[in-house]
Coordinates of C-alpha atoms and ligand atoms in Angstrom, one line a residue:
M1 CA 113.3 217.8 34.4
K2 CA 115.2 214.8 33.1
N3 CA 118.1 215.6 35.4
N4 CA 115.8 216.1 38.4
L5 CA 114.2 212.8 37.7
F6 CA 117.5 210.9 37.5
N7 CA 118.6 212.6 40.7
L8 CA 115.5 211.2 42.3
I9 CA 116.3 207.7 41.0
D10 CA 119.7 208.1 42.4
L11 CA 118.3 209.3 45.8
E12 CA 116.0 206.3 45.9
K13 CA 119.0 204.0 45.1
R14 CA 120.8 205.5 48.1
R15 CA 117.7 205.2 50.3
Q16 CA 117.5 201.5 49.5
A17 CA 121.2 201.1 50.1
S18 CA 121.2 202.8 53.5
T19 CA 118.0 201.4 55.1
V20 CA 117.0 197.9 56.4
N21 CA 114.0 196.8 54.4
L22 CA 111.6 194.6 56.3
I23 CA 108.7 195.0 53.9
A24 CA 107.6 191.4 53.2
S25 CA 106.6 192.0 49.6
E26 CA 109.8 193.8 48.5
N27 CA 113.1 192.5 47.3
Y28 CA 116.2 193.5 45.3
A29 CA 116.1 192.3 41.7
S30 CA 119.4 191.1 40.1
S31 CA 121.2 193.2 37.6
A32 CA 120.2 190.8 34.8
V33 CA 116.5 191.3 35.8
L34 CA 117.0 195.1 35.8
A35 CA 118.9 195.0 32.5
A36 CA 116.0 193.1 30.8
T37 CA 113.5 195.5 32.3
G38 CA 115.4 198.4 31.0
S39 CA 115.9 196.9 27.5
V40 CA 114.8 197.9 24.0
L41 CA 112.0 195.4 24.2
T42 CA 110.0 198.2 25.8
N43 CA 109.8 199.7 22.2
K44 CA 107.8 196.8 20.8
Y45 CA 104.0 196.4 20.5
A46 CA 103.0 192.7 20.5
E47 CA 99.3 192.4 21.1
G48 CA 98.3 188.8 20.9
Y49 CA 100.4 185.7 21.7
P50 CA 103.5 184.1 20.1
G51 CA 102.6 183.2 16.5
R52 CA 99.3 185.0 16.7
R53 CA 100.1 188.8 16.9
Y54 CA 98.3 191.8 15.6
Y55 CA 101.6 193.5 14.7
G56 CA 104.5 192.9 12.3
G57 CA 108.0 192.5 13.5
C58 CA 107.2 190.2 16.4
E59 CA 109.5 187.3 15.4
I60 CA 112.0 188.1 18.2
V61 CA 109.5 188.9 20.9
D62 CA 107.6 185.8 20.1
Q63 CA 110.8 183.8 21.1
V64 CA 111.1 185.9 24.2
E65 CA 107.6 185.2 25.3
T66 CA 107.8 181.5 24.4
Y67 CA 111.0 181.3 26.4
A68 CA 109.3 182.9 29.4
I69 CA 106.3 180.6 29.2
E70 CA 108.4 177.5 29.0
A71 CA 110.7 178.7 31.9
G72 CA 107.6 179.4 34.0
K73 CA 106.1 176.0 33.3
K74 CA 109.4 174.3 34.2
L75 CA 109.8 176.3 37.4
F76 CA 106.3 175.7 38.8
K77 CA 105.7 172.3 37.1
A78 CA 102.7 173.8 35.5
D79 CA 100.5 172.8 32.5
H80 CA 99.8 176.3 31.3
V81 CA 101.4 179.7 32.1
N82 CA 100.4 183.2 31.1
V83 CA 103.2 185.8 31.6
Q84 CA 101.3 188.8 30.2
A85 CA 99.5 190.0 33.4
H86 CA 100.9 193.4 34.2
S87 CA 100.6 193.0 38.0
G88 CA 99.1 190.8 40.7
A89 CA 95.9 192.8 40.8
S90 CA 95.6 192.6 36.9
A91 CA 96.3 188.9 37.1
N92 CA 93.4 188.4 39.6
F93 CA 91.1 190.7 37.6
A94 CA 91.8 188.4 34.5
V95 CA 91.1 185.3 36.6
Y96 CA 87.7 186.5 37.8
F97 CA 86.9 187.9 34.3
S98 CA 87.7 184.5 32.8
F99 CA 85.8 182.2 35.1
L100 CA 83.0 184.2 36.8
K101 CA 80.0 186.1 35.7
L102 CA 79.2 189.5 37.4
G103 CA 77.5 188.8 40.7
D104 CA 78.7 185.3 41.1
T105 CA 79.4 184.1 44.7
V106 CA 83.0 183.6 45.7
L107 CA 84.7 182.8 49.0
G108 CA 87.8 184.9 49.8
M109 CA 90.0 185.5 52.9
S110 CA 89.1 188.8 54.6
L111 CA 91.6 191.6 54.6
T112 CA 91.9 191.7 58.4
A113 CA 92.6 188.0 58.5
G114 CA 95.5 188.5 56.1
G115 CA 93.8 188.4 52.7
H116 CA 94.3 190.8 49.8
L117 CA 92.2 193.7 48.6
T118 CA 91.5 191.8 45.3
H119 CA 90.1 188.9 47.3
G120 CA 86.8 190.6 47.7
H121 CA 87.2 193.8 49.7
H122 CA 84.2 196.0 49.4
I123 CA 86.3 199.0 48.1
N124 CA 88.0 196.9 45.4
F125 CA 86.5 195.9 42.0
S126 CA 86.4 192.3 43.3
G127 CA 84.0 193.2 46.1
K128 CA 81.9 195.4 43.8
F129 CA 81.6 193.1 40.8
Y130 CA 81.2 189.7 42.6
N131 CA 79.3 188.5 45.7
F132 CA 82.3 187.8 47.9
I133 CA 81.7 186.0 51.2
P134 CA 84.7 186.5 53.5
Y135 CA 86.2 183.7 55.6
G136 CA 88.7 184.3 58.3
V137 CA 90.9 182.8 61.0
D138 CA 90.1 181.1 64.2
Q139 CA 90.1 183.5 67.1
E140 CA 92.3 181.3 69.3
S141 CA 94.9 179.9 66.9
E142 CA 94.7 182.8 64.4
R143 CA 95.0 180.1 61.6
I144 CA 92.6 179.6 58.8
N145 CA 89.4 178.2 60.1
Y146 CA 88.8 175.4 57.6
D147 CA 85.7 174.2 59.3
Q148 CA 84.1 177.6 59.0
L149 CA 85.3 177.8 55.4
E150 CA 83.7 174.4 54.6
Q151 CA 80.5 175.4 56.3
L152 CA 80.4 178.7 54.3
A153 CA 81.0 176.8 51.1
Q154 CA 78.2 174.4 51.8
Q155 CA 75.9 177.3 52.7
H156 CA 76.7 179.6 49.8
K157 CA 77.7 177.2 47.0
P158 CA 80.3 179.6 45.6
K159 CA 81.6 179.4 42.0
M160 CA 85.1 179.9 43.2
I161 CA 87.1 179.7 46.4
V162 CA 90.1 182.1 46.6
A163 CA 93.0 181.3 48.9
G164 CA 96.3 183.1 49.4
A165 CA 97.2 186.0 51.5
S166 CA 99.3 189.1 52.0
A167 CA 99.7 188.9 55.7
Y168 CA 99.4 185.3 56.9
A169 CA 102.5 183.6 58.3
R170 CA 101.5 180.0 58.1
L171 CA 101.3 177.3 55.4
M172 CA 97.9 176.6 53.9
D173 CA 96.3 173.2 53.5
Y174 CA 95.8 173.1 49.7
E175 CA 94.6 169.5 49.8
R176 CA 91.7 170.4 52.2
L177 CA 90.9 173.6 50.2
A178 CA 90.7 171.5 47.0
K179 CA 88.5 169.0 48.7
I180 CA 86.1 171.7 49.9
A181 CA 86.1 173.3 46.5
Q182 CA 85.3 170.0 44.8
S183 CA 82.6 169.2 47.3
V184 CA 80.6 172.2 46.0
N185 CA 81.8 172.1 42.4
A186 CA 83.8 175.4 42.8
L187 CA 87.0 176.3 41.2
L188 CA 90.0 176.6 43.6
F189 CA 92.0 179.8 42.8
V190 CA 95.2 180.3 44.8
D191 CA 97.0 183.7 44.8
M192 CA 100.6 182.7 45.7
A193 CA 102.1 186.2 45.1
H194 CA 103.8 186.4 48.5
I195 CA 105.3 182.9 48.6
A196 CA 106.1 182.2 44.9
G197 CA 109.8 182.2 45.5
L198 CA 109.6 179.8 48.4
V199 CA 107.3 177.5 46.2
A200 CA 109.7 177.8 43.3
A201 CA 112.6 176.7 45.5
D202 CA 110.5 173.9 46.9
I203 CA 110.9 175.1 50.5
I204 CA 107.2 175.0 51.1
P205 CA 104.4 173.1 49.4
S206 CA 103.1 174.2 46.0
P207 CA 99.5 175.0 45.4
V208 CA 99.9 174.2 41.7
P209 CA 99.0 170.5 41.9
W210 CA 95.8 171.3 43.9
A211 CA 94.4 174.5 42.4
D212 CA 92.6 175.0 39.1
I213 CA 94.2 178.4 38.8
V214 CA 97.2 180.0 40.6
S215 CA 98.2 183.7 40.2
S216 CA 101.3 185.4 41.4
T217 CA 103.4 188.5 41.2
T218 CA 107.0 188.0 40.1
H219 CA 108.8 190.6 42.3
K220 CA 108.3 189.5 45.9
T221 CA 110.0 186.3 47.2
L222 CA 110.5 185.3 43.5
R223 CA 112.8 188.4 43.2
G224 CA 112.0 189.2 39.5
P225 CA 110.6 192.3 37.9
R226 CA 107.4 194.0 39.1
G227 CA 104.7 192.0 37.3
G228 CA 102.1 189.2 37.4
M229 CA 101.6 185.7 36.0
I230 CA 98.9 183.1 35.9
I231 CA 99.1 179.4 36.0
T232 CA 96.1 177.1 35.0
K233 CA 95.3 173.5 34.4
Q234 CA 95.6 172.8 30.6
A235 CA 91.9 172.8 30.0
L236 CA 91.4 176.3 31.3
G237 CA 94.4 177.9 29.5
A238 CA 92.7 179.1 26.3
T239 CA 89.9 180.8 28.2
L240 CA 92.3 182.5 30.5
D241 CA 94.6 183.7 27.7
K242 CA 91.6 185.2 25.9
S243 CA 90.6 187.0 29.0
V244 CA 94.0 188.5 29.7
M245 CA 94.3 189.7 26.1
P246 CA 92.0 191.0 24.5
G247 CA 89.7 190.7 27.6
C248 CA 91.5 192.9 30.1
Q249 CA 94.8 194.1 28.6
G250 CA 96.3 195.5 25.4
G251 CA 100.0 195.3 24.5
P252 CA 102.1 193.1 26.7
L253 CA 105.2 194.6 28.4
M254 CA 107.8 192.6 26.5
H255 CA 110.7 194.0 28.5
V256 CA 109.1 192.8 31.7
I257 CA 108.2 189.5 30.2
A258 CA 111.9 189.0 29.3
A259 CA 112.8 190.0 32.9
K260 CA 110.3 187.4 34.2
A261 CA 112.1 184.8 32.1
V262 CA 115.4 185.8 33.7
A263 CA 113.9 185.5 37.1
F264 CA 112.4 182.1 36.4
D265 CA 115.9 180.9 35.3
E266 CA 117.5 182.4 38.3
A267 CA 115.1 180.7 40.6
R268 CA 116.1 177.3 39.2
H269 CA 119.7 177.9 40.2
P270 CA 120.8 176.0 43.3
S271 CA 121.8 179.2 45.0
F272 CA 118.2 180.4 44.9
K273 CA 117.2 177.3 47.0
T274 CA 119.8 178.3 49.6
Y275 CA 118.5 181.9 49.4
A276 CA 114.8 180.8 49.9
N277 CA 115.8 178.5 52.8
N278 CA 117.6 181.4 54.4
V279 CA 114.6 183.7 54.0
V280 CA 112.5 181.3 56.1
T281 CA 115.2 180.6 58.6
N282 CA 115.8 184.3 59.1
A283 CA 112.0 185.0 59.5
I284 CA 111.8 182.2 62.1
T285 CA 114.9 183.5 63.9
M286 CA 113.6 187.1 64.0
A287 CA 110.1 186.1 65.1
K288 CA 111.6 184.0 68.0
T289 CA 113.8 187.0 69.0
F290 CA 110.7 189.2 69.2
S291 CA 108.9 186.5 71.1
D292 CA 111.8 186.2 73.6
L293 CA 111.8 190.0 74.0
G294 CA 108.2 189.7 75.1
Y295 CA 106.2 190.7 72.0
R296 CA 103.1 188.8 70.9
L297 CA 103.3 187.4 67.4
V298 CA 100.1 186.6 65.5
T299 CA 99.9 182.7 65.4
G300 CA 102.9 182.7 67.7
G301 CA 105.5 182.7 64.9
T302 CA 105.9 181.8 61.2
D303 CA 106.5 179.1 58.6
T304 CA 107.3 181.5 55.8
H305 CA 109.0 184.8 55.0
L306 CA 106.9 187.0 57.2
F307 CA 105.4 187.5 60.6
L308 CA 103.1 190.0 62.4
L309 CA 103.7 191.7 65.6
D310 CA 100.5 192.4 67.5
L311 CA 100.9 195.8 69.2
R312 CA 97.6 195.4 71.2
D313 CA 99.7 193.5 73.7
T314 CA 101.0 196.6 75.4
K315 CA 103.3 195.2 78.1
N316 CA 106.5 196.0 76.2
H317 CA 105.7 199.4 74.9
G318 CA 102.5 201.0 76.3
T319 CA 99.9 202.0 73.7
L320 CA 101.3 202.2 70.2
T321 CA 99.6 201.7 66.8
G322 CA 101.1 200.2 63.7
K323 CA 101.3 203.7 62.2
D324 CA 103.2 204.9 65.2
V325 CA 105.8 202.1 65.0
E326 CA 106.1 202.3 61.2
E327 CA 106.9 206.0 61.5
L328 CA 109.2 205.6 64.5
L329 CA 111.3 202.8 62.9
G330 CA 111.4 204.7 59.5
K331 CA 113.1 207.6 61.2
C332 CA 115.9 205.2 62.3
G333 CA 116.3 203.6 58.8
I334 CA 114.3 200.5 59.4
I335 CA 111.4 200.2 56.9
V336 CA 108.3 198.2 57.8
N337 CA 104.6 198.5 57.1
R338 CA 101.7 198.9 59.4
N339 CA 99.2 196.0 59.1
T340 CA 95.9 195.0 60.5
V341 CA 96.0 191.9 62.8
P342 CA 93.1 189.4 63.1
F343 CA 90.1 191.0 64.7
D344 CA 91.7 194.4 64.6
T345 CA 89.5 197.3 65.7
Q346 CA 91.8 199.9 64.2
S347 CA 91.4 201.0 60.5
P348 CA 93.8 199.8 57.9
L349 CA 95.3 203.3 57.9
I350 CA 96.2 203.1 61.6
T351 CA 96.3 199.3 62.4
S352 CA 97.3 197.5 65.6
G353 CA 100.1 195.5 63.9
I354 CA 103.4 195.6 62.1
R355 CA 104.2 193.2 59.3
M356 CA 107.8 192.2 58.8
G357 CA 109.5 190.0 56.2
T358 CA 113.0 188.8 55.4
P359 CA 113.2 188.4 51.6
A360 CA 115.0 191.7 51.0
L361 CA 117.5 191.6 53.8
T362 CA 118.3 187.9 53.0
T363 CA 119.2 188.9 49.4
R364 CA 121.6 191.4 51.1
G365 CA 123.3 188.5 52.9
F366 CA 121.9 189.0 56.5
G367 CA 122.0 185.9 58.6
K368 CA 121.1 184.9 62.1
K369 CA 123.4 187.4 63.9
E370 CA 122.2 190.3 61.8
V371 CA 118.4 189.6 62.0
E372 CA 118.7 189.1 65.8
Q373 CA 120.5 192.4 66.0
V374 CA 117.8 194.2 63.9
A375 CA 115.1 192.8 66.2
V376 CA 116.9 194.0 69.3
W377 CA 117.3 197.4 67.7
I378 CA 113.6 197.6 66.9
D379 CA 112.8 196.8 70.5
D380 CA 115.3 199.4 71.7
I381 CA 113.8 202.0 69.3
I382 CA 110.3 201.3 70.7
R383 CA 111.4 201.3 74.3
H384 CA 113.6 204.4 74.0
R385 CA 111.4 206.3 71.6
N386 CA 111.7 209.5 73.6
D387 CA 115.5 209.4 74.0
D388 CA 117.0 211.2 71.0
N389 CA 120.6 210.2 71.9
Q390 CA 119.7 206.5 71.9
L391 CA 117.8 206.8 68.6
E392 CA 120.7 208.6 67.0
T393 CA 123.1 205.8 68.1
I394 CA 120.8 203.1 66.7
T395 CA 120.3 205.0 63.4
D396 CA 124.1 205.2 63.0
N397 CA 124.4 201.5 63.7
V398 CA 121.7 200.7 61.1
K399 CA 123.6 202.7 58.5
K400 CA 126.9 200.8 59.4
L401 CA 125.2 197.5 59.1
C402 CA 123.8 198.4 55.6
E403 CA 127.3 199.5 54.5
Q404 CA 128.6 196.1 55.6
F405 CA 125.9 194.3 53.5
P406 CA 125.6 196.2 50.2
I407 CA 122.7 195.4 47.9
P408 CA 124.2 192.8 45.5
T409 CA 124.6 194.0 41.9
G410 CA 125.7 190.8 40.3
T411 CA 123.5 188.1 38.8
L412 CA 123.3 184.6 40.1
Ligands
DSN1 N1 100.9 195.2 48.4 C1 101.3 193.9 48.5 C2 101.8 193.5 49.8 O1 102.6 194.3 50.3 O2 101.5 192.5 50.4 C3 100.3 192.9 48.0 O3 99.8 193.3 46.8

């Protein structure tokens, strides 16, 4: 069994090495992040917080967690940071549990507009426990409709407004969101999971000065271990910490907390700023290439690490769904995910769109030439999808490109 399992890990390593990864929420963690995640800190129980634990033997892990908290505060210029949330969804659960009562009214971006399941979708705990009112994007510009949001806030007087998205390529106006929240006495909660690395590198504006609470994952653009974190204004910190533990979680994952600290330090290195800048430049370049090839992009392009192709515009390819294209590209070694687009009539399992992001391939060292090439290959695969010879040639070329750009194993 053990051997089989390690064979599987080895196979996954090879899969990652030999495919082009365009999943906007994935990345390749450094060997220092992987080493901390795989360390003996996994053996330690440490329920509580530094200096206030329910177990003996916590004198070292206390220092680890304190280090991670301070590194997180420094990186995001934050008053208060909780590094114990196991994941982005757990972080959001803890935020709602801290500051809302069951049934409270909340505004959140709808899933088809680019929001996240935990922002009030009816099949998620958030939509079941709280009275979420969805807001969306403008039909024409496909950007957040702040006027509609303001009007919904005035009408429903929510306790909280949730901003942040999983599939929205544009910057958000945090100042306007904060003003709307203040006008109805609501808390502003921003989930910056997707963009945290770009915020850390100061490539795009930070929600931290504007929001009462900010949650994030640490493994997307931030390139750390799989996990969550929560930032609050000082006055909300004690309530939040109590909700995370003992409210929602038991023992913290000290090995992951150590890896978060490694990632926070890595993100303050000048080379991370270059990386984050390249992520956005690559996304803009790739989006423009698709646009030049005749594809329709949601909002016409991107300001961030991701963009969405709208496959409902059929002139390039006939009728194809997101599911079709995800599967087609996957066979040629290009990994993407199907995604709903604004006002999609397809289900989230089928979708009319494809989401693509550049964090992972930028870590690999892809630049302008390579991302343009990948976009052209994707177009070729779609256009020649019934020509096995063409698909075989592209698949070989994808493998060769991956060999030229191995996944870096070093630390920053
Ligand atoms: N599943 C993540 C994403 O891919 O965007 C969000 O949690």
